[in-house]
Coordinates of C-alpha atoms and ligand atoms in Angstrom, one line a residue:
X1 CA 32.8 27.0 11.5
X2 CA 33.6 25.9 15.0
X3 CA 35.8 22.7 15.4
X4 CA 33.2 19.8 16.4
X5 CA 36.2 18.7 18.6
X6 CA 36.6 20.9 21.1
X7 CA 39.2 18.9 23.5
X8 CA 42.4 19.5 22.2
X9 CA 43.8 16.3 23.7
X10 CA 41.7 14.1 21.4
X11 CA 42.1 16.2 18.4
X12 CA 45.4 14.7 18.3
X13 CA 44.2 11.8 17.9
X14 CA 42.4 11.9 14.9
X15 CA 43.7 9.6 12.3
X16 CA 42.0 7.9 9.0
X17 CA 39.0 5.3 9.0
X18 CA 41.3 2.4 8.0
X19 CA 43.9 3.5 10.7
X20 CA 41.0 3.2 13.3
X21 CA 39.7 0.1 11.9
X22 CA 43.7 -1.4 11.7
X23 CA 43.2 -1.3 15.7
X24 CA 40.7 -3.8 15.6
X25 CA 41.6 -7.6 15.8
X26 CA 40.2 -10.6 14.7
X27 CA 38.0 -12.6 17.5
X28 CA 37.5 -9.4 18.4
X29 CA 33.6 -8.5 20.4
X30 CA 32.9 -4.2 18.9
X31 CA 30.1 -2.7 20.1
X32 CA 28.7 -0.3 18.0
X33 CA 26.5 2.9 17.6
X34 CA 23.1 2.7 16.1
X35 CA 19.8 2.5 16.1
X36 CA 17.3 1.7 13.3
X37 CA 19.4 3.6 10.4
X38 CA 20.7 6.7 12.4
X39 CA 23.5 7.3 14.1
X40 CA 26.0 4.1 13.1
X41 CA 29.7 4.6 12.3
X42 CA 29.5 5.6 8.7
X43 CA 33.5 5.0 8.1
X44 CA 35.0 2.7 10.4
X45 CA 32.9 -0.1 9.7
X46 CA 33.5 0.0 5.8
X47 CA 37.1 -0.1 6.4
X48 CA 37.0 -2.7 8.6
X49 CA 35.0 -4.8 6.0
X50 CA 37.7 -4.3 3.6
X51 CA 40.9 -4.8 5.7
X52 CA 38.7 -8.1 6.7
X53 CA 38.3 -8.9 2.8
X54 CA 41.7 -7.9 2.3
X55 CA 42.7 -10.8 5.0
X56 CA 40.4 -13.3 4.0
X57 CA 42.2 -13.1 0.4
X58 CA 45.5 -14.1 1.6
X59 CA 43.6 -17.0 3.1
X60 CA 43.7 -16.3 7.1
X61 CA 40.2 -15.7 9.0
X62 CA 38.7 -12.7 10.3
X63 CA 36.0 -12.5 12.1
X64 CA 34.1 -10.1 15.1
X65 CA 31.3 -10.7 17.1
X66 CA 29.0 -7.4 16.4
X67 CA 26.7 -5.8 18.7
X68 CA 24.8 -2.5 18.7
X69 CA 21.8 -0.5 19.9
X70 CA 19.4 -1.6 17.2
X71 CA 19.6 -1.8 13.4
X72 CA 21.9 0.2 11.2
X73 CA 23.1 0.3 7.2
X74 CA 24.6 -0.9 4.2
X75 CA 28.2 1.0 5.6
X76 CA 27.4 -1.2 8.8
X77 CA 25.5 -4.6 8.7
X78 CA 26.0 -4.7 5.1
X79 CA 29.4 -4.3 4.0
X80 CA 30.9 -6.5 7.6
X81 CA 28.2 -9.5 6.5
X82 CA 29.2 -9.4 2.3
X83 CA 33.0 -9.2 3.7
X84 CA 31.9 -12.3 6.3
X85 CA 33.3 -10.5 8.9
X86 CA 30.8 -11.3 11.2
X87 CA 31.1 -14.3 13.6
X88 CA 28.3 -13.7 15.6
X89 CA 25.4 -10.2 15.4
X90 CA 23.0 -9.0 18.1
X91 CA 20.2 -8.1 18.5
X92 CA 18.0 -6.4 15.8
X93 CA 18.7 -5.5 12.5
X94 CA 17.0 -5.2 9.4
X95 CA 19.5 -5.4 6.5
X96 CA 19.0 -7.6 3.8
X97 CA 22.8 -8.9 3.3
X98 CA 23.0 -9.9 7.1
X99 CA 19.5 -11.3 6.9
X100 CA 19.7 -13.9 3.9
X101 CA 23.6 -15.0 5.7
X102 CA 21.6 -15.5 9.1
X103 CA 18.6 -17.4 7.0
X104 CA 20.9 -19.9 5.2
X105 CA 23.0 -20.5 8.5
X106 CA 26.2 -18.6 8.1
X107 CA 26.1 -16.0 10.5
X108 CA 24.8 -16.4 14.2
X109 CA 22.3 -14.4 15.2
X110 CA 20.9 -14.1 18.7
X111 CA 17.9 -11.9 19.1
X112 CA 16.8 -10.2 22.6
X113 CA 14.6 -8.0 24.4
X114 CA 16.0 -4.2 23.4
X115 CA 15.5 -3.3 27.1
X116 CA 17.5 -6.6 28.2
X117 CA 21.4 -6.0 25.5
X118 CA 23.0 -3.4 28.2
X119 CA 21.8 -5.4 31.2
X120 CA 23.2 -8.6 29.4
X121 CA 26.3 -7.4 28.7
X122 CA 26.6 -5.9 32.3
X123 CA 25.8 -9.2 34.1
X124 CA 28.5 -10.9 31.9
X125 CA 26.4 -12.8 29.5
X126 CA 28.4 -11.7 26.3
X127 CA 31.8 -11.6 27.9
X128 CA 34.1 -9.0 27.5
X129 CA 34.0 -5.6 25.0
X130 CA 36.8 -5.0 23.5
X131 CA 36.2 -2.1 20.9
X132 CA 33.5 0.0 21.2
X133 CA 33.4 2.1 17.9
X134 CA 30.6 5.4 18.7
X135 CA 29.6 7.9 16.1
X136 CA 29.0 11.6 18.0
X137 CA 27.9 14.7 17.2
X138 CA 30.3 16.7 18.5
X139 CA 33.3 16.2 21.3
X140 CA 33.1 19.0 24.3
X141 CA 36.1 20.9 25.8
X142 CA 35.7 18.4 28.9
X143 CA 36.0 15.3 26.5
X144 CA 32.7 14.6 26.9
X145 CA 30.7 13.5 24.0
X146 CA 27.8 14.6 22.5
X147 CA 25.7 12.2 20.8
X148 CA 24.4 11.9 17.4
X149 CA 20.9 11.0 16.2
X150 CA 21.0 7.7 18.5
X151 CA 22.1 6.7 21.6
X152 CA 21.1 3.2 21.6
X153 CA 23.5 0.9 24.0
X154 CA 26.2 3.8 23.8
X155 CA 26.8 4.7 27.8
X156 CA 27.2 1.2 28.2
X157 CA 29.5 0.4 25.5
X158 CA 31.6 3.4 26.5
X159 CA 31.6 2.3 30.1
X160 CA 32.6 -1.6 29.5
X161 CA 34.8 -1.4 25.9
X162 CA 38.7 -1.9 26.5
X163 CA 39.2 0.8 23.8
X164 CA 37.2 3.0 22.0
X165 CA 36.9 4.6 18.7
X166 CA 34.9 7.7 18.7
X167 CA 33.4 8.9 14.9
X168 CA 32.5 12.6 14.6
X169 CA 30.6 13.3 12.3
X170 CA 29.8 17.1 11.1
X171 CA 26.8 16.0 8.9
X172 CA 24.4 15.6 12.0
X173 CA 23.1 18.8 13.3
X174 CA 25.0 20.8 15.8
X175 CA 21.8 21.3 17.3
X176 CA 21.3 18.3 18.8
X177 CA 23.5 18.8 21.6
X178 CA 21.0 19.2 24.9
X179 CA 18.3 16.8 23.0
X180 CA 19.9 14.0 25.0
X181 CA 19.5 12.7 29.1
X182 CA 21.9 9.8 29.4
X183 CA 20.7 8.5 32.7
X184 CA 24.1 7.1 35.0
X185 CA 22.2 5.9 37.8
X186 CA 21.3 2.4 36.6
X187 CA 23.2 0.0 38.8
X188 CA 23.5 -4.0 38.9
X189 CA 21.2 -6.2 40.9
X190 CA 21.0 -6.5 44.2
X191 CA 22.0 -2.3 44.6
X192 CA 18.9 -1.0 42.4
X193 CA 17.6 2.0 42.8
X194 CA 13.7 3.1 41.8
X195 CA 14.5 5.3 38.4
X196 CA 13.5 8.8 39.1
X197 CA 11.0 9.3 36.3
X198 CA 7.0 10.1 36.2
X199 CA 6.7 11.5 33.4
X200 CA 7.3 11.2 29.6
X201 CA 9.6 14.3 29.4
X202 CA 11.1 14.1 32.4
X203 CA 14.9 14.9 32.3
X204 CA 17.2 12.4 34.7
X205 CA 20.8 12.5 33.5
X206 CA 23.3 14.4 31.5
X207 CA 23.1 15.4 27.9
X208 CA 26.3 14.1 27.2
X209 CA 28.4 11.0 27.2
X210 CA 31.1 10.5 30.0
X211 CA 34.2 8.7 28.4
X212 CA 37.6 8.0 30.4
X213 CA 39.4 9.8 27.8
X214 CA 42.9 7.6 27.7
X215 CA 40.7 4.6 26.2
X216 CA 39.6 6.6 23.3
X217 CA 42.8 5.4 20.6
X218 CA 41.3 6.6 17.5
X219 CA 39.0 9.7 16.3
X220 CA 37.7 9.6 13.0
X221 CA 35.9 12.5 11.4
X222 CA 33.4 11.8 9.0
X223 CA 30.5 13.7 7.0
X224 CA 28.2 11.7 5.9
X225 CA 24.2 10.9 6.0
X226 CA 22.3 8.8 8.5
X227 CA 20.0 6.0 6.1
X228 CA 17.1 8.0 5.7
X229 CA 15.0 5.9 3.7
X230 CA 11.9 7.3 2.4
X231 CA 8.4 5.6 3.7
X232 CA 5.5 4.0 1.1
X233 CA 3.1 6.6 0.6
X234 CA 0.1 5.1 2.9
X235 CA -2.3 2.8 1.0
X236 CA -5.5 2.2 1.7
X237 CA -4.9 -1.1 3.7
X238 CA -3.0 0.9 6.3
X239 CA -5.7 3.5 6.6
X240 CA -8.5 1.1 7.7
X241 CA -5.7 -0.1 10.2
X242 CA -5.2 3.1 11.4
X243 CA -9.0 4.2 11.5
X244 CA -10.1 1.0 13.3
X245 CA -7.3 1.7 16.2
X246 CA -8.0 5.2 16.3
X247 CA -11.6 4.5 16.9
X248 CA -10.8 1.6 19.6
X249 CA -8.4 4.8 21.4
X250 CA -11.5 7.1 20.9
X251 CA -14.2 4.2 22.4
X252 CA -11.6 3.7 25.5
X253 CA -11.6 7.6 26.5
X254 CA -15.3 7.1 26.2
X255 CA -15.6 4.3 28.6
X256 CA -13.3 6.6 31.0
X257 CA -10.4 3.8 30.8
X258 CA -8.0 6.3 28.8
X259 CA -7.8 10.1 29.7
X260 CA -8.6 12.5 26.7
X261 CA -5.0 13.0 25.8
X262 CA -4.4 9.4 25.6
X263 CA -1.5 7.7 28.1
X264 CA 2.4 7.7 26.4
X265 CA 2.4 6.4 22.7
X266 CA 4.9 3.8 21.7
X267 CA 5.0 2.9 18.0
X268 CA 6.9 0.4 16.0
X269 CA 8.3 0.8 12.5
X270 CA 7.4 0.8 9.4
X271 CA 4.7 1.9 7.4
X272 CA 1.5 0.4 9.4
X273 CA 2.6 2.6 12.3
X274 CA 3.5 5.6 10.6
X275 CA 0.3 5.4 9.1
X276 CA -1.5 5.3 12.6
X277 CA 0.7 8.4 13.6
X278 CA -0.7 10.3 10.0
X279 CA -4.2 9.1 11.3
X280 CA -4.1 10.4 14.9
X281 CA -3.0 14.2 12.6
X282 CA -6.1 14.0 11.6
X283 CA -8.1 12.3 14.9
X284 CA -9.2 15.5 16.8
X285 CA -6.5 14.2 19.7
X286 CA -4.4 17.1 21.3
X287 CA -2.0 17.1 24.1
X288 CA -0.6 13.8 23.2
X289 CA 2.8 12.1 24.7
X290 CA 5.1 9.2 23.3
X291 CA 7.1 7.2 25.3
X292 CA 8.9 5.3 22.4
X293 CA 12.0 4.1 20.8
X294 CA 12.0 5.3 17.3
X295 CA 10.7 8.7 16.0
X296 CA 9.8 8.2 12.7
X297 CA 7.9 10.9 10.3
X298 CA 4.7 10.8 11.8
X299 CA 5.9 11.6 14.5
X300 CA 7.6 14.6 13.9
X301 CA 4.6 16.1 12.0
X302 CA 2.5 15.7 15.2
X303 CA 4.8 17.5 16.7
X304 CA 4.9 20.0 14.2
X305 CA 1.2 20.2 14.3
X306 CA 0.7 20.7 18.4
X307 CA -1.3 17.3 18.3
X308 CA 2.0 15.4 20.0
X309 CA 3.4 17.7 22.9
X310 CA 6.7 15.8 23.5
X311 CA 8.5 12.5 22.3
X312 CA 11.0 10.8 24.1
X313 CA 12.7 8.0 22.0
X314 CA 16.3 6.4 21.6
X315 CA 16.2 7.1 18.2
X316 CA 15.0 8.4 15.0
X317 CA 13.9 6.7 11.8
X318 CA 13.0 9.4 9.3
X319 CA 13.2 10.0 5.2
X320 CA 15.3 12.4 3.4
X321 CA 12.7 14.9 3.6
X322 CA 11.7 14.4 7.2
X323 CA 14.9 15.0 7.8
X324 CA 15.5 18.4 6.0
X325 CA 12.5 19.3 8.1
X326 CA 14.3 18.0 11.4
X327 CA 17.9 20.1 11.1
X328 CA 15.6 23.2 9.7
X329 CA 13.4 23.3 12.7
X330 CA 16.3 21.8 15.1
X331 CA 15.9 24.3 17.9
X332 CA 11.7 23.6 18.0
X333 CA 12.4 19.6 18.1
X334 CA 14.8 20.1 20.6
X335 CA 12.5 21.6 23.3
X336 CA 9.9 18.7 22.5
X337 CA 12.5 15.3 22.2
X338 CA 14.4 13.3 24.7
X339 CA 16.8 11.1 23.9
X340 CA 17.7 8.3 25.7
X341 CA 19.8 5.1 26.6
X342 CA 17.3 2.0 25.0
X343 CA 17.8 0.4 28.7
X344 CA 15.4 3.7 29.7
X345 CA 13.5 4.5 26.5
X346 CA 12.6 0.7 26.7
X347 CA 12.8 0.0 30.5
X348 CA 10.4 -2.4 31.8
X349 CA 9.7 -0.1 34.9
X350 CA 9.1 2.6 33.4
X351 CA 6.8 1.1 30.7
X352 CA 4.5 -0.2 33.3
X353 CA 4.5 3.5 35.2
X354 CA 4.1 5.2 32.5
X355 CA 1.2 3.2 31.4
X356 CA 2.6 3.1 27.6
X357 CA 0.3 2.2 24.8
X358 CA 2.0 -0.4 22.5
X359 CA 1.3 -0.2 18.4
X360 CA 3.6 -2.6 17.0
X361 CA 3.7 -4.4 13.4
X362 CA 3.2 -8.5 13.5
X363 CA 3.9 -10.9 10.6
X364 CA 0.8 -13.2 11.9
X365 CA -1.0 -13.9 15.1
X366 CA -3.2 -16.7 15.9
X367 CA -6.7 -17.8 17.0
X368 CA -5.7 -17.1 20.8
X369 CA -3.7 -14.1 20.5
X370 CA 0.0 -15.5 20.6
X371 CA 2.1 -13.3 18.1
X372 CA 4.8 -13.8 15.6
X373 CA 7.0 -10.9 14.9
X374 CA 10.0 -12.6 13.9
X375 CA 9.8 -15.6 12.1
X376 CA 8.6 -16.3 8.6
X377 CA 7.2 -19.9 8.1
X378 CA 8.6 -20.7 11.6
X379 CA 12.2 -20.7 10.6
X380 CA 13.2 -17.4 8.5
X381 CA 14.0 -14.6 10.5
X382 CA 12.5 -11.5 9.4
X383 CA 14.2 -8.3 11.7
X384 CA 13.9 -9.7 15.2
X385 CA 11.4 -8.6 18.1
X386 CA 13.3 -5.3 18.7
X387 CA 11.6 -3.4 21.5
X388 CA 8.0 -4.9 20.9
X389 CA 8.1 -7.1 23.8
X390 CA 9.7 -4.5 26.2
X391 CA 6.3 -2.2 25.6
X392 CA 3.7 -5.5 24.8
X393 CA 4.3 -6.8 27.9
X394 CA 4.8 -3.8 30.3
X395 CA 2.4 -1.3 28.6
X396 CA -1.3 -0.7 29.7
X397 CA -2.6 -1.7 26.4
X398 CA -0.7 -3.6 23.9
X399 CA -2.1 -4.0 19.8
X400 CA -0.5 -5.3 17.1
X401 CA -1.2 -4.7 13.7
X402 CA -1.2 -6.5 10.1
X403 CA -3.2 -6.7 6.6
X404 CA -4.8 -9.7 7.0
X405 CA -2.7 -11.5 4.1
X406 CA 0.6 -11.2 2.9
X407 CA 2.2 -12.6 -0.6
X408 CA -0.5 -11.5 -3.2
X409 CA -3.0 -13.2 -0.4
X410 CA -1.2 -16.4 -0.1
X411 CA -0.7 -16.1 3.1
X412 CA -3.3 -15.5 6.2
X413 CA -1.8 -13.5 8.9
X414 CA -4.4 -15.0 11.2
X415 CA -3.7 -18.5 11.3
X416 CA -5.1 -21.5 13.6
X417 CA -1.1 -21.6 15.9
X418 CA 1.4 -19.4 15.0
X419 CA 4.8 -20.8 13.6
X420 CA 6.6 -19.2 16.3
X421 CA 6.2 -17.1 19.8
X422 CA 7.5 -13.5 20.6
X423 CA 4.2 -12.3 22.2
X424 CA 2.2 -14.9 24.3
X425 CA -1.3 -14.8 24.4
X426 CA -0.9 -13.1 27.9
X427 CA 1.0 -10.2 26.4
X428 CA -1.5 -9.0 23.6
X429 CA -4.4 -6.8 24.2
X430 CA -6.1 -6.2 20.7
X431 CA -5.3 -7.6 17.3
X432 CA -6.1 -5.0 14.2
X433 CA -5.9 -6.0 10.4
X434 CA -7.5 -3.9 7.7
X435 CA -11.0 -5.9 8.1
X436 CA -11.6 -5.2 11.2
X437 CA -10.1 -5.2 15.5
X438 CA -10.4 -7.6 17.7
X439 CA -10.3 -6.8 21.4
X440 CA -9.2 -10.0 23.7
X441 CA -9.4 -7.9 26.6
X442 CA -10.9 -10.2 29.2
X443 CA -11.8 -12.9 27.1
X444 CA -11.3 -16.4 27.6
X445 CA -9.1 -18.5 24.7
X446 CA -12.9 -19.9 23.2
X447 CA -14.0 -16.4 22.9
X448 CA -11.0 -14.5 21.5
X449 CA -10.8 -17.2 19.1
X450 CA -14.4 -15.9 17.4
X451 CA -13.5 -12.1 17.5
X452 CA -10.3 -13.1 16.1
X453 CA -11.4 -14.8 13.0
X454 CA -14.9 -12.4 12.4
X455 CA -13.3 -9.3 13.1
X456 CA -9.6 -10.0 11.2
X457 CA -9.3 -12.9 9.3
X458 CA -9.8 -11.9 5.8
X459 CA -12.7 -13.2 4.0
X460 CA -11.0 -15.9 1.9
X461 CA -9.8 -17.6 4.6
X462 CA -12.7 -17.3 7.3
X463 CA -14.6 -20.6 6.3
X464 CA -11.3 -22.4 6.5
X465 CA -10.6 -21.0 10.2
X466 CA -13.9 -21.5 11.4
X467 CA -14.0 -25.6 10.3
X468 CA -10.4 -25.6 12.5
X469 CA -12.1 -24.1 15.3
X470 CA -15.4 -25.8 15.5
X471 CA -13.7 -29.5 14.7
X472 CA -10.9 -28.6 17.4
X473 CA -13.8 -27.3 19.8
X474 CA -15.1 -30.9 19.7
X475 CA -12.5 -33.5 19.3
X476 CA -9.3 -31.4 20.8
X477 CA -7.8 -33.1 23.8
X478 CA -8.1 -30.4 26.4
X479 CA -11.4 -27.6 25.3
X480 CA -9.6 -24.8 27.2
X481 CA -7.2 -23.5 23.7
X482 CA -8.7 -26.1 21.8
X483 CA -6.4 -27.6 19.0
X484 CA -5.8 -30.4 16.3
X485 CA -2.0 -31.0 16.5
X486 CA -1.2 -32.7 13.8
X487 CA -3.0 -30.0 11.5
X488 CA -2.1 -26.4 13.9
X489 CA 0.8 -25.6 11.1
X490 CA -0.6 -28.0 8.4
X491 CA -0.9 -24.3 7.1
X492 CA 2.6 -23.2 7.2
X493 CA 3.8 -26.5 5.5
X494 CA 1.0 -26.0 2.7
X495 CA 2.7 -22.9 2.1
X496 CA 6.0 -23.9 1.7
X497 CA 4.5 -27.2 -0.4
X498 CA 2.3 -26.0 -2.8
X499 CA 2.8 -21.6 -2.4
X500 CA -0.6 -20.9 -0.6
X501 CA -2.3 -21.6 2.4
X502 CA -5.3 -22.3 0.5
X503 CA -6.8 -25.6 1.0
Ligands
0RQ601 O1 8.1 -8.9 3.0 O2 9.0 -7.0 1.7 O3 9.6 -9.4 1.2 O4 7.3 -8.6 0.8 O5 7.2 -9.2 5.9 O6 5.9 -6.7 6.0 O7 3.6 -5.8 5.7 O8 5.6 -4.5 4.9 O9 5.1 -4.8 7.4 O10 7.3 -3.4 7.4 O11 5.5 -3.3 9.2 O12 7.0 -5.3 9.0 C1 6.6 -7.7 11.8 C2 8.4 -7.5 10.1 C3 6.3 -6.2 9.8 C4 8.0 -5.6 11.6 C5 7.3 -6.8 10.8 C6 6.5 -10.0 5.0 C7 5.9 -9.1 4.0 C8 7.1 -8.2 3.7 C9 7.3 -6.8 5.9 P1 8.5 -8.4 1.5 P2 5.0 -5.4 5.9 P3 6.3 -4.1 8.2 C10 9.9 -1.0 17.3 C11 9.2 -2.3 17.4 C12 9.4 -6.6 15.0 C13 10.1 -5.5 15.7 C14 9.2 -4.4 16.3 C15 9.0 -6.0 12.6 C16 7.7 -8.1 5.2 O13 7.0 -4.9 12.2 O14 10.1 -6.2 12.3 O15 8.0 -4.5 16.4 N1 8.6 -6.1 13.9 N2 9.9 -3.4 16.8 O16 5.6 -9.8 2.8 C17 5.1 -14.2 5.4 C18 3.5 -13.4 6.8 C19 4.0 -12.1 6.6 C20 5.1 -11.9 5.8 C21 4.5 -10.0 6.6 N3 2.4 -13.6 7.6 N4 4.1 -14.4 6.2 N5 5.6 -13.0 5.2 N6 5.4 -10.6 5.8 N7 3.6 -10.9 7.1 C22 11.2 -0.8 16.5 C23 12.4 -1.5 17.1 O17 12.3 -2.2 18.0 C24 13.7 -1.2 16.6

């Protein structure tokens, strides 16, 4: 088979994972691949975490500051937080090793805007990169690279790292290469420039990544599979969530406010939205777009299926299967997907141009419409906002979906003020839970707090709702978002006190 590195100058360097990660220093910032479980260094990273276990034994620190396009792996988050080779992670990530170290205080964690990490790190906010370490597809004659099955942060990393370690990895498809537009045009403030794009599937850059080829020290070659995880089958709590946002989508092209084919989809992930995605297969829709981050399986069937025309996304998201499906079928994905930097599959400009409809998963929302992503009871991060707030902001419509309880019905999602803000009242279009949808559209605070609790509060915890409201309706301080301080996260604490939110 053909050599994935076609540039004979870097073929030289190819060396072993633990002689790449031996050019890495301690205190060091590395910027890294990835985005939700595909495309992530699947060697470097591993033999990082054990020189930095290796160190720690003879009693001298070692720690990096980690950042990346989104989240990754066990090879990635995983094995750097159990080696505590992490002094300080952002933005999202999901992995359960790095999470329960951020929840008991031992690793920092800063959480932003997916749109905002390239623009951050350009202004200065983060300091310098030192290490950028990139997992490709395939290196070109030129020494241009050809990304993988993300591209996340990459341009930027490559652009601002001192040195750069590039893995190639022969287990992603070949075919990827021309799925990518890695838009250069992005400059820093005050020298903007409008970005050139009007539609979904319009192409703007290159469909590889530019790298000064004397600050690549170290190429690795790996083989090895993205985390394709497989997804829940769907239950029957997301299928009502599904149904009732389908029908909202169906009443709004009714009403003339959406066009038959819908404006740009974006959808979170996880199972709620892929259920949504398996729902819309079925919907009658045709002719649909998605302007999103992640394509996850639903997505891919749509396409499959004619009902989604194109995707564009930063990223992918799919199960083992989904997967098989993708590298069988490359050449037909690759006509329908764009991939792009986050900074444009997220951008705030283009959101809002685009008109993009926003599905994204909460952990509970309140009697206004505020939403909590993030934060279990308050304090315990869950993944972190990821690119919810990018679309929930800047997107024509914005909903965001839940059951109605969580822990064996513990737990309301709706609950009288949430224990922490990602999405403000002013951000959040329609609430769905499996009992029902409630559409604050043009409502004032009073009124979104009744559609709220009789459309998806579930029943067990309705009556207790309703008391809050109609007691904070008459003795709250202000009656505009009326509340009863002292008892707003009475329910939170009852929770953590006695294990429900029960009274
Ligand atoms: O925990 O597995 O320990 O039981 O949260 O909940 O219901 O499986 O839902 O997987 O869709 O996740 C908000 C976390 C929902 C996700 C969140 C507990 C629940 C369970 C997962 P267990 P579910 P999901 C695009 C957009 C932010 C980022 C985003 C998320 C676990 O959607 O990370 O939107 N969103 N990105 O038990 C206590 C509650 C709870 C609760 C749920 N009210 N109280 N625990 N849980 N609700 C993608 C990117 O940006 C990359």
């Amino acid at each position: 088979s053909v050599d994935r590195i076609a540039n004979a100058r870097l073929r030289d360097r190819v060396v072993s994972a633990e002689a790449a990660a031996a050019l890495i220093q301690p205190g060091e910032t590395v910027a890294m691949s990835g985005f939700t479980g595909s495309g992530y260094p699947k060697a470097v990273p591993v033999a990082l975490a054990q020189r930095i276990e290796a160190v720690h034994a003879q009693g001298m620190p070692f720690q990096i500051s980690l950042m990346t396009g989104a989240s990754t792996a066990p090879e990635l988050d995983g094995a750097l937080a159990k080696a505590d080779g992490i002094a300080m992670r952002m933005p999202f990530q999901s992995d359960p090793d790095a999470r329960n170290r951020i929840n008991e205080g031992k690793l920092d964690y800063i959480d932003i805007h997916l749109s905002h990490v390239a623009q951050h790190v350009w202004f200065g906010f983060y300091g310098e990169i030192d290490t950028a370490v990139i997992e490709v597809s395939a290196i070109r004659e030129d020494g241009s690279l050809v990304p993988s099955t993300s591209v996340g942060n990459n341009k930027t990393w490559l652009d601002l790292a001192k040195k750069v370690i590039v893995e190639v990895n022969e287990w992603q498809p070949a075919g990827v290469d021309g799925m990518h537009d890695i838009y250069y045009g992005t400059a820093l403030p005050p020298h903007r420039k409008p970005i050139p794009l009007v539609h979904a599937n319009d192409r703007i850059g290159e469909t590889a990544l530019r790298c000064d080829p004397d600050k690549i020290v170290a190429v690795v070659r790996t083989n090895g599979p993205d985390r394709n995880s497989p997804f829940s089958p769907i239950d029957t709590t997301s299928e009502q969530i599904a149904q009732y946002l389908i029908e909202f989508l169906k009443h709004e092209v009714a009403k003339g406010r959406l066009p038959a084919n819908l404006l740009p989809l974006q959808s979170g992930v996880g199972n709620i939205p892929n259920a949504v995605l398996a729902g819309l297969a079925k919907s009658g829709f045709r002719d649909l777009s998605a302007f999103t981050e992640v394509i996850q399986d639903g997505m891919l069937d749509l396409l499959r299926d004619g009902v989604l025309s194109y995707a564009s996304c930063t990223g992918f998201a799919l199960s083992p299967q989904a997967n098989e499906t993708f590298k069988e079928h490359i050449d037909f994905y690759r006509e329908r997907i764009i991939m792009r930097t986050q900074e444009i599959s997220n951008h705030p400009e283009l959101v809002r141009r685009l008109g993009c409809i926003g599905m994204n998963g909460m952990i509970e929302a309140d009697l206004y419409g505020n939403v909590n992503s993030t934060h279990v009871m308050g304090s315990r991060i869950m993944n972190g906002i990821g690119g919810s707030g990018d679309f929930a902001r800047n997107g024509f419509l914005s909903a965001f979906l839940s059951p109605s309880t969580a822990k064996n019905g513990s737990i309301s999602a709706i609950v009288p003020m949430v224990s922490h803000v990602d999405h403000t009242e002013h951000d959040v279009s329609v609430i769905v839970t499996e009992q029902g949808l409630a559409d604050l559209r043009g409502l004032t605070p009073r009124k979104r707090a009744r559609v709220v609790i009789d459309n998806c509060a579930h029943p067990d915890f309705r009556d207790q709702l309703n008391d809050y409201f109609d007691r904070a309706s008459r003795e709250s301080y202000g009656k505009h978002t009326p509340h009863l301080l002292p008892e707003a996260l009475s329910w939170h604490q009852r929770w953590l006190d006695t294990g429900t939110m029960k009274a």
